[in-house]
Amino acid sequence: MEIGIIVYSQTGNTMSVAQKLQQSLSGNGHHASIQRVEVISEKEPLKLKTVPDVSSFDVIVFASPVQAFSLAPSMKQYLTQISELNDKKVFCFVTQHLKKAWMGGNHALSQMQTACKMKSGLVSWSGGVNWSSDKREQQINEIVDTITRMI
């Protein structure tokens, strides 16, 4: 199965979770590749340097940090530009610095899920990592284990 892990990461935290997920999926016999959403400039108007194509993937995982209690603008922009998801299975996860999901993570996941549904994606599961939480490693393992098991 071809799995695309589409990541926007500024500090490397989101990318580190994506890499653990890729290793887990590959260990289960899947072909999982990470593709980065990169920006030319974070200033308005936001310009994307890379817009990964999702058409060749059977399953897609979208990953992004939370910024200003919301989905990162770069990922928002990317999700508006992608082609239709054509009922593909989709998973989403976010990383955030703050300890509680209600401090932006839940809202960011909701935005990501809505954007995927508007592109006809079938959102199967979503989760988040609160980077400053004592349960960070447990949250990372839950994301990796749950997505690996559901694929």
Tab-separated table of C-alpha atoms in Angstrom:
chain	number	residue	atom	x	y	z
A	1	MET	CA	0.000	0.000	0.000
A	2	GLU	CA	1.285	3.477	-0.894
A	3	ILE	CA	1.047	5.828	2.064
A	4	GLY	CA	1.853	9.511	1.875
A	5	ILE	CA	2.815	11.355	5.031
A	6	ILE	CA	2.447	15.028	4.187
A	7	VAL	CA	4.195	17.188	6.767
A	8	TYR	CA	4.564	20.845	7.511
A	9	SER	CA	7.120	21.272	10.302
A	10	GLN	CA	8.880	24.396	11.487
A	11	THR	CA	10.885	23.245	14.491
A	12	GLY	CA	11.254	19.557	13.655
A	13	ASN	CA	8.826	18.278	16.305
A	14	THR	CA	6.089	17.371	13.816
A	15	MET	CA	8.683	15.869	11.476
A	16	SER	CA	10.077	13.667	14.259
A	17	VAL	CA	6.630	12.140	14.857
A	18	ALA	CA	6.157	11.647	11.105
A	19	GLN	CA	9.496	9.830	10.896
A	20	LYS	CA	8.518	7.457	13.717
A	21	LEU	CA	5.245	6.784	11.918
A	22	GLN	CA	7.062	6.129	8.645
A	23	GLN	CA	9.373	3.612	10.369
A	24	SER	CA	6.419	1.819	11.944
A	25	LEU	CA	4.476	1.631	8.680
A	26	SER	CA	7.536	0.438	6.751
A	27	GLY	CA	8.128	-2.207	9.428
A	28	ASN	CA	4.602	-3.469	8.720
A	29	GLY	CA	5.357	-3.882	5.018
A	30	HIS	CA	3.860	-0.660	3.689
A	31	HIS	CA	5.583	1.805	1.418
A	32	ALA	CA	5.373	5.079	3.337
A	33	SER	CA	7.016	8.250	2.118
A	34	ILE	CA	7.299	11.617	3.784
A	35	GLN	CA	6.754	14.694	1.672
A	36	ARG	CA	7.211	18.178	3.067
A	37	VAL	CA	5.084	21.236	2.614
A	38	GLU	CA	7.610	24.060	2.444
A	39	VAL	CA	7.099	27.792	2.267
A	40	ILE	CA	8.974	30.518	0.461
A	41	SER	CA	7.698	33.164	2.828
A	42	GLU	CA	5.548	33.014	5.958
A	43	LYS	CA	4.510	36.633	5.442
A	44	GLU	CA	1.313	37.641	3.728
A	45	PRO	CA	0.681	36.689	1.055
A	46	LEU	CA	1.829	33.214	2.048
A	47	LYS	CA	3.711	31.427	-0.737
A	48	LEU	CA	4.321	27.685	-0.801
A	49	LYS	CA	7.588	26.375	-2.202
A	50	THR	CA	6.418	22.752	-2.372
A	51	VAL	CA	2.895	21.389	-2.814
A	52	PRO	CA	3.123	17.575	-2.582
A	53	ASP	CA	0.841	15.712	-4.964
A	54	VAL	CA	-1.438	13.262	-3.136
A	55	SER	CA	-2.943	11.549	-6.186
A	56	SER	CA	-0.608	8.526	-6.166
A	57	PHE	CA	-1.268	7.549	-2.539
A	58	ASP	CA	-3.796	5.001	-1.305
A	59	VAL	CA	-3.776	6.474	2.211
A	60	ILE	CA	-2.699	9.948	3.328
A	61	VAL	CA	-1.519	11.257	6.695
A	62	PHE	CA	-1.479	15.021	7.161
A	63	ALA	CA	0.703	16.449	9.946
A	64	SER	CA	1.149	20.024	11.103
A	65	PRO	CA	1.993	22.137	14.121
A	66	VAL	CA	-0.528	24.355	15.822
A	67	GLN	CA	0.166	28.065	15.485
A	68	ALA	CA	-1.735	30.803	17.309
A	69	PHE	CA	-4.329	28.309	18.614
A	70	SER	CA	-5.133	27.232	15.054
A	71	LEU	CA	-3.877	25.075	12.207
A	72	ALA	CA	-0.603	26.445	10.808
A	73	PRO	CA	-1.406	28.832	7.938
A	74	SER	CA	0.997	26.950	5.641
A	75	MET	CA	-0.953	23.702	6.086
A	76	LYS	CA	-4.274	25.543	5.661
A	77	GLN	CA	-2.999	26.991	2.396
A	78	TYR	CA	-1.710	23.621	1.241
A	79	LEU	CA	-5.009	21.858	1.961
A	80	THR	CA	-6.894	24.394	-0.145
A	81	GLN	CA	-4.541	23.778	-3.090
A	82	ILE	CA	-4.488	19.974	-3.225
A	83	SER	CA	-6.527	17.948	-5.666
A	84	GLU	CA	-9.618	16.024	-4.639
A	85	LEU	CA	-8.935	13.165	-2.230
A	86	ASN	CA	-11.524	10.930	-3.949
A	87	ASP	CA	-12.688	9.033	-0.852
A	88	LYS	CA	-9.143	8.100	0.190
A	89	LYS	CA	-8.567	7.143	3.805
A	90	VAL	CA	-7.038	10.100	5.661
A	91	PHE	CA	-5.388	10.444	9.067
A	92	CYS	CA	-4.442	13.736	10.723
A	93	PHE	CA	-2.224	14.747	13.594
A	94	VAL	CA	-0.977	17.995	15.054
A	95	THR	CA	1.759	18.961	17.465
A	96	GLN	CA	1.509	21.896	19.811
A	97	HIS	CA	3.689	23.396	22.497
A	98	LEU	CA	0.918	23.968	25.032
A	99	LYS	CA	-0.004	21.194	27.474
A	100	LYS	CA	-3.741	20.931	26.789
A	101	ALA	CA	-5.458	20.005	23.534
A	102	TRP	CA	-8.174	22.601	24.114
A	103	MET	CA	-5.481	25.280	23.808
A	104	GLY	CA	-5.492	25.131	20.021
A	105	GLY	CA	-4.933	21.468	19.189
A	106	ASN	CA	-8.603	20.510	19.056
A	107	HIS	CA	-9.402	23.527	16.887
A	108	ALA	CA	-6.500	22.805	14.530
A	109	LEU	CA	-7.589	19.172	14.147
A	110	SER	CA	-11.133	20.297	13.421
A	111	GLN	CA	-9.860	22.668	10.728
A	112	MET	CA	-7.731	19.924	9.190
A	113	GLN	CA	-10.591	17.409	9.209
A	114	THR	CA	-12.995	19.911	7.638
A	115	ALA	CA	-10.497	20.758	4.881
A	116	CYS	CA	-9.998	17.052	4.115
A	117	LYS	CA	-13.741	16.375	4.033
A	118	MET	CA	-14.245	19.319	1.666
A	119	LYS	CA	-11.811	17.559	-0.687
A	120	SER	CA	-13.782	14.271	-0.348
A	121	GLY	CA	-11.320	12.632	2.035
A	122	LEU	CA	-12.505	9.991	4.498
A	123	VAL	CA	-11.011	11.034	7.817
A	124	SER	CA	-10.445	7.831	9.783
A	125	TRP	CA	-8.668	9.136	12.884
A	126	SER	CA	-7.020	12.242	14.282
A	127	GLY	CA	-4.783	12.949	17.253
A	128	GLY	CA	-2.360	15.366	18.767
A	129	VAL	CA	0.839	15.701	20.731
A	130	ASN	CA	1.147	18.305	23.464
A	131	TRP	CA	4.898	18.823	23.346
A	132	SER	CA	5.329	20.270	26.848
A	133	SER	CA	3.142	17.586	28.457
A	134	ASP	CA	4.591	14.874	30.681
A	135	LYS	CA	2.655	12.438	28.471
A	136	ARG	CA	4.318	13.507	25.220
A	137	GLU	CA	5.965	10.128	24.492
A	138	GLN	CA	2.718	8.309	25.274
A	139	GLN	CA	0.848	10.615	22.875
A	140	ILE	CA	3.434	10.062	20.128
A	141	ASN	CA	3.207	6.291	20.601
A	142	GLU	CA	-0.597	6.463	20.449
A	143	ILE	CA	-0.466	8.299	17.117
A	144	VAL	CA	2.069	5.880	15.653
A	145	ASP	CA	0.404	2.722	16.998
A	146	THR	CA	-3.160	3.740	16.161
A	147	ILE	CA	-2.461	4.819	12.583
A	148	THR	CA	-0.264	1.766	11.944
A	149	ARG	CA	-2.957	-0.546	13.293
A	150	MET	CA	-5.784	1.123	11.325
A	151	ILE	CA	-3.948	0.932	7.999
